[in-house]
């Protein structure tokens, strides 16, 4: 039986090398393409009818749309709506990727730190560049909160700068760690069920508790798949608010 870590192993599907650079198409690449395809197909199918009285598919798409819009408005204000396409795409990608990872033998791309860090770095670069372009040097008020005495600036400013620079790390590790730990725990308890089931009737009795835990953890993992997509999106909106309203 495969170990709990093997489910995260990157496997090359199509070996591609250009000028000594490994650009191979892997199982992670395939699942990211699948994620985009499923999210796009769902939204296109759900919005194709555009009925005045929406059906189930249209209602679910509208619910997700309105949910992300509310999160963005609550955390970044009305002016943050210019980033809605980016934020909504980010939310749908993470949500669908998390859900795909719940299927047996599927690959969880959000359990790869390189994927979550790339998403977090994209958010960080967008916030920083837009904040500087929009506010100029005023963007750096972000590192000196309003109302703080200037005498404390030598202490506060370095702390705020370090905190700001570390955002991509904390932003990415939170999603990566939760998905990784949850899938490992689920695999371990599922392994207990299979192992104990091989010891006959007595083993099957002993497998009841691990089986119960497996079902409970599976339910928890589905819930966390949605929660982590929400948390990543909410933090993105909060960071965008810093670019729109630095120093507030």
Short mmCIF file of C-alpha atoms in Angstrom, two decimals:
data_model
loop_
_atom_site.label_atom_id
_atom_site.label_comp_id
_atom_site.label_asym_id
_atom_site.label_seq_id
_atom_site.Cartn_x
_atom_site.Cartn_y
_atom_site.Cartn_z
CA UNK A 1 0.00 0.00 0.00
CA UNK A 2 1.29 3.45 -0.91
CA UNK A 3 2.48 5.66 1.95
CA UNK A 4 0.67 8.87 2.94
CA UNK A 5 3.32 11.07 1.28
CA UNK A 6 3.32 9.36 -2.11
CA UNK A 7 0.04 11.05 -3.08
CA UNK A 8 1.97 14.35 -3.35
CA UNK A 9 4.74 13.03 -5.59
CA UNK A 10 5.29 14.96 -8.81
CA UNK A 11 5.33 12.59 -11.80
CA UNK A 12 6.38 13.51 -15.32
CA UNK A 13 3.75 12.77 -17.96
CA UNK A 14 5.44 14.41 -20.96
CA UNK A 15 9.18 15.00 -20.77
CA UNK A 16 10.00 18.44 -22.20
CA UNK A 17 13.41 20.08 -21.99
CA UNK A 18 14.36 23.34 -23.69
CA UNK A 19 17.90 24.75 -23.45
CA UNK A 20 18.57 22.69 -20.36
CA UNK A 21 15.39 23.90 -18.64
CA UNK A 22 12.94 21.24 -17.46
CA UNK A 23 9.49 22.24 -18.77
CA UNK A 24 7.96 18.78 -18.43
CA UNK A 25 4.19 18.37 -18.29
CA UNK A 26 3.50 16.68 -14.94
CA UNK A 27 0.54 15.34 -13.01
CA UNK A 28 0.43 18.70 -11.21
CA UNK A 29 0.27 20.52 -14.55
CA UNK A 30 -2.50 18.20 -15.74
CA UNK A 31 -4.58 18.80 -12.64
CA UNK A 32 -4.14 22.56 -12.90
CA UNK A 33 -5.36 22.41 -16.50
CA UNK A 34 -8.24 20.21 -15.34
CA UNK A 35 -9.06 22.71 -12.59
CA UNK A 36 -9.26 25.61 -15.03
CA UNK A 37 -11.30 23.51 -17.48
CA UNK A 38 -13.84 22.40 -14.87
CA UNK A 39 -14.22 25.88 -13.35
CA UNK A 40 -14.63 27.45 -16.79
CA UNK A 41 -17.07 24.78 -18.00
CA UNK A 42 -19.17 25.10 -14.84
CA UNK A 43 -19.45 28.90 -15.11
CA UNK A 44 -20.14 28.81 -18.87
CA UNK A 45 -22.79 26.12 -18.50
CA UNK A 46 -24.39 27.73 -15.45
CA UNK A 47 -24.60 31.17 -17.06
CA UNK A 48 -25.60 30.05 -20.57
CA UNK A 49 -29.35 30.20 -19.91
CA UNK A 50 -29.43 33.57 -18.12
CA UNK A 51 -32.99 32.85 -17.01
CA UNK A 52 -34.97 35.42 -15.09
CA UNK A 53 -35.88 32.65 -12.64
CA UNK A 54 -32.57 30.79 -12.27
CA UNK A 55 -32.31 27.04 -12.07
CA UNK A 56 -30.01 25.07 -9.80
CA UNK A 57 -26.84 25.55 -11.83
CA UNK A 58 -27.40 29.25 -12.44
CA UNK A 59 -28.32 29.78 -8.78
CA UNK A 60 -25.13 28.09 -7.60
CA UNK A 61 -23.00 30.20 -9.95
CA UNK A 62 -24.78 33.39 -8.87
CA UNK A 63 -24.33 32.41 -5.21
CA UNK A 64 -20.57 32.06 -5.68
CA UNK A 65 -20.45 35.32 -7.66
CA UNK A 66 -22.34 37.28 -5.01
CA UNK A 67 -20.35 35.68 -2.19
CA UNK A 68 -16.99 36.74 -3.63
CA UNK A 69 -18.38 40.18 -4.49
CA UNK A 70 -19.50 40.68 -0.88
CA UNK A 71 -16.13 39.56 0.49
CA UNK A 72 -14.35 41.98 -1.84
CA UNK A 73 -16.63 44.91 -1.02
CA UNK A 74 -16.48 44.27 2.73
CA UNK A 75 -12.68 44.16 2.78
CA UNK A 76 -11.60 46.51 -0.02
CA UNK A 77 -14.58 48.81 -0.47
CA UNK A 78 -16.44 49.75 -3.64
CA UNK A 79 -13.21 50.79 -5.37
CA UNK A 80 -11.94 47.23 -4.97
CA UNK A 81 -14.51 45.97 -7.49
CA UNK A 82 -12.09 46.73 -10.32
CA UNK A 83 -10.19 43.64 -9.11
CA UNK A 84 -13.28 41.41 -9.03
CA UNK A 85 -12.36 39.31 -12.12
CA UNK A 86 -8.94 38.56 -10.61
CA UNK A 87 -10.30 37.76 -7.13
CA UNK A 88 -13.16 35.64 -8.44
CA UNK A 89 -10.81 33.67 -10.73
CA UNK A 90 -8.47 33.07 -7.78
CA UNK A 91 -11.34 31.87 -5.58
CA UNK A 92 -12.73 29.50 -8.21
CA UNK A 93 -9.30 28.04 -9.00
CA UNK A 94 -8.53 27.27 -5.35
CA UNK A 95 -12.03 25.98 -4.59
CA UNK A 96 -12.17 23.64 -7.59
CA UNK A 97 -8.56 22.48 -7.06
CA UNK A 98 -9.35 21.66 -3.44
CA UNK A 99 -12.48 19.75 -4.41
CA UNK A 100 -10.71 17.78 -7.14
CA UNK A 101 -8.12 16.72 -4.56
CA UNK A 102 -10.85 15.00 -2.55
CA UNK A 103 -11.42 12.36 -5.21
CA UNK A 104 -9.49 9.06 -4.91
CA UNK A 105 -6.26 8.96 -6.93
CA UNK A 106 -6.57 12.66 -7.78
CA UNK A 107 -3.69 15.08 -7.23
CA UNK A 108 -4.12 18.02 -4.86
CA UNK A 109 -2.25 20.95 -6.45
CA UNK A 110 -2.97 23.22 -3.47
CA UNK A 111 -0.96 20.81 -1.29
CA UNK A 112 2.14 21.86 -3.27
CA UNK A 113 3.94 24.86 -1.74
CA UNK A 114 5.25 25.94 -5.16
CA UNK A 115 1.66 26.37 -6.40
CA UNK A 116 0.31 28.20 -3.36
CA UNK A 117 3.42 30.40 -3.18
CA UNK A 118 3.05 31.30 -6.87
CA UNK A 119 -0.53 32.41 -6.22
CA UNK A 120 0.49 34.36 -3.11
CA UNK A 121 3.43 35.96 -4.94
CA UNK A 122 1.08 37.02 -7.74
CA UNK A 123 -1.18 38.73 -5.20
CA UNK A 124 1.82 40.35 -3.49
CA UNK A 125 3.22 41.68 -6.79
CA UNK A 126 -0.18 43.02 -7.87
CA UNK A 127 -0.79 44.78 -4.55
CA UNK A 128 2.71 46.28 -4.42
CA UNK A 129 2.87 47.47 -8.03
CA UNK A 130 -0.67 48.83 -8.09
CA UNK A 131 -0.21 50.49 -4.70
CA UNK A 132 2.92 52.32 -5.86
CA UNK A 133 1.42 53.31 -9.25
CA UNK A 134 -1.81 54.55 -7.66
CA UNK A 135 -0.42 56.27 -4.58
CA UNK A 136 3.22 56.99 -5.39
CA UNK A 137 5.29 57.52 -2.26
CA UNK A 138 2.02 57.69 -0.33
CA UNK A 139 1.88 53.90 -0.52
CA UNK A 140 4.68 53.72 2.02
CA UNK A 141 2.36 55.22 4.64
CA UNK A 142 1.35 51.60 4.99
CA UNK A 143 4.48 51.04 7.07
CA UNK A 144 3.66 53.86 9.50
CA UNK A 145 0.08 53.45 10.78
CA UNK A 146 -1.88 56.64 11.40
CA UNK A 147 -1.79 57.93 14.96
CA UNK A 148 1.53 56.31 15.89
CA UNK A 149 4.00 58.83 17.41
CA UNK A 150 7.02 59.54 15.20
CA UNK A 151 9.34 58.67 18.08
CA UNK A 152 8.25 55.04 17.62
CA UNK A 153 8.97 55.05 13.87
CA UNK A 154 12.41 53.31 14.19
CA UNK A 155 10.64 50.40 15.88
CA UNK A 156 7.31 50.31 14.05
CA UNK A 157 8.56 50.76 10.47
CA UNK A 158 10.99 47.76 10.44
CA UNK A 159 8.31 45.57 12.01
CA UNK A 160 5.74 46.63 9.42
CA UNK A 161 8.21 46.14 6.55
CA UNK A 162 9.12 42.63 7.70
CA UNK A 163 5.44 41.83 8.19
CA UNK A 164 4.65 43.06 4.68
CA UNK A 165 7.49 41.16 3.02
CA UNK A 166 6.50 37.95 4.81
CA UNK A 167 2.94 38.09 3.46
CA UNK A 168 3.53 35.73 0.51
CA UNK A 169 4.97 33.15 2.91
CA UNK A 170 2.13 33.25 5.44
CA UNK A 171 -0.46 33.57 2.67
CA UNK A 172 0.80 30.47 0.87
CA UNK A 173 1.78 28.28 3.81
CA UNK A 174 -1.67 28.53 5.39
CA UNK A 175 -3.39 26.94 2.39
CA UNK A 176 -0.58 24.48 1.67
CA UNK A 177 -0.25 23.26 5.27
CA UNK A 178 -3.97 22.71 5.84
CA UNK A 179 -4.46 20.75 2.62
CA UNK A 180 -1.26 18.73 3.13
CA UNK A 181 -1.96 17.84 6.76
CA UNK A 182 -5.59 16.99 6.09
CA UNK A 183 -4.83 14.63 3.22
CA UNK A 184 -2.01 12.91 5.13
CA UNK A 185 -4.29 12.37 8.15
CA UNK A 186 -7.04 11.02 5.91
CA UNK A 187 -4.61 8.64 4.20
CA UNK A 188 -3.26 7.38 7.54
CA UNK A 189 -6.70 6.52 8.96
CA UNK A 190 -7.79 4.95 5.65
CA UNK A 191 -4.62 2.84 5.82
CA UNK A 192 -5.58 1.69 9.32
CA UNK A 193 -8.97 0.52 8.02
CA UNK A 194 -7.41 -1.48 5.19
CA UNK A 195 -4.69 -2.97 7.41
CA UNK A 196 -7.05 -3.99 10.21
CA UNK A 197 -9.54 -5.40 7.72
CA UNK A 198 -6.92 -7.94 6.69
CA UNK A 199 -6.95 -9.58 10.15
CA UNK A 200 -10.32 -11.24 9.77
CA UNK A 201 -13.43 -10.67 11.88
CA UNK A 202 -11.53 -9.31 14.90
CA UNK A 203 -9.68 -6.88 12.69
CA UNK A 204 -12.92 -5.68 11.13
CA UNK A 205 -14.29 -4.89 14.57
CA UNK A 206 -11.13 -2.96 15.39
CA UNK A 207 -11.44 -1.08 12.08
CA UNK A 208 -14.75 0.50 13.09
CA UNK A 209 -13.15 3.41 14.94
CA UNK A 210 -10.61 4.25 12.17
CA UNK A 211 -13.46 3.97 9.64
CA UNK A 212 -15.54 6.44 11.66
CA UNK A 213 -12.56 8.77 11.86
CA UNK A 214 -11.98 8.45 8.10
CA UNK A 215 -15.58 9.46 7.37
CA UNK A 216 -15.38 12.35 9.86
CA UNK A 217 -12.07 13.61 8.46
CA UNK A 218 -13.43 13.35 4.90
CA UNK A 219 -16.36 15.56 5.86
CA UNK A 220 -13.97 17.96 7.58
CA UNK A 221 -11.72 18.02 4.50
CA UNK A 222 -14.64 18.98 2.26
CA UNK A 223 -15.48 21.79 4.65
CA UNK A 224 -11.85 22.95 4.81
CA UNK A 225 -11.66 22.91 1.01
CA UNK A 226 -14.27 25.66 0.95
CA UNK A 227 -13.00 27.49 4.01
CA UNK A 228 -9.42 27.69 2.75
CA UNK A 229 -10.58 29.08 -0.60
CA UNK A 230 -12.51 31.70 1.34
CA UNK A 231 -9.60 32.53 3.67
CA UNK A 232 -7.14 32.90 0.79
CA UNK A 233 -9.61 35.15 -1.04
CA UNK A 234 -10.41 37.24 2.02
CA UNK A 235 -6.71 37.87 2.73
CA UNK A 236 -6.24 38.84 -0.92
CA UNK A 237 -9.05 41.39 -0.56
CA UNK A 238 -7.52 42.77 2.64
CA UNK A 239 -4.15 43.17 0.92
CA UNK A 240 -5.82 44.89 -2.04
CA UNK A 241 -7.35 47.32 0.44
CA UNK A 242 -3.81 48.32 1.47
CA UNK A 243 -3.04 49.20 -2.15
CA UNK A 244 -6.26 51.19 -2.48
CA UNK A 245 -6.21 52.90 0.92
CA UNK A 246 -2.68 52.88 2.39
CA UNK A 247 -2.37 54.24 5.89
CA UNK A 248 -6.02 53.53 6.77
#
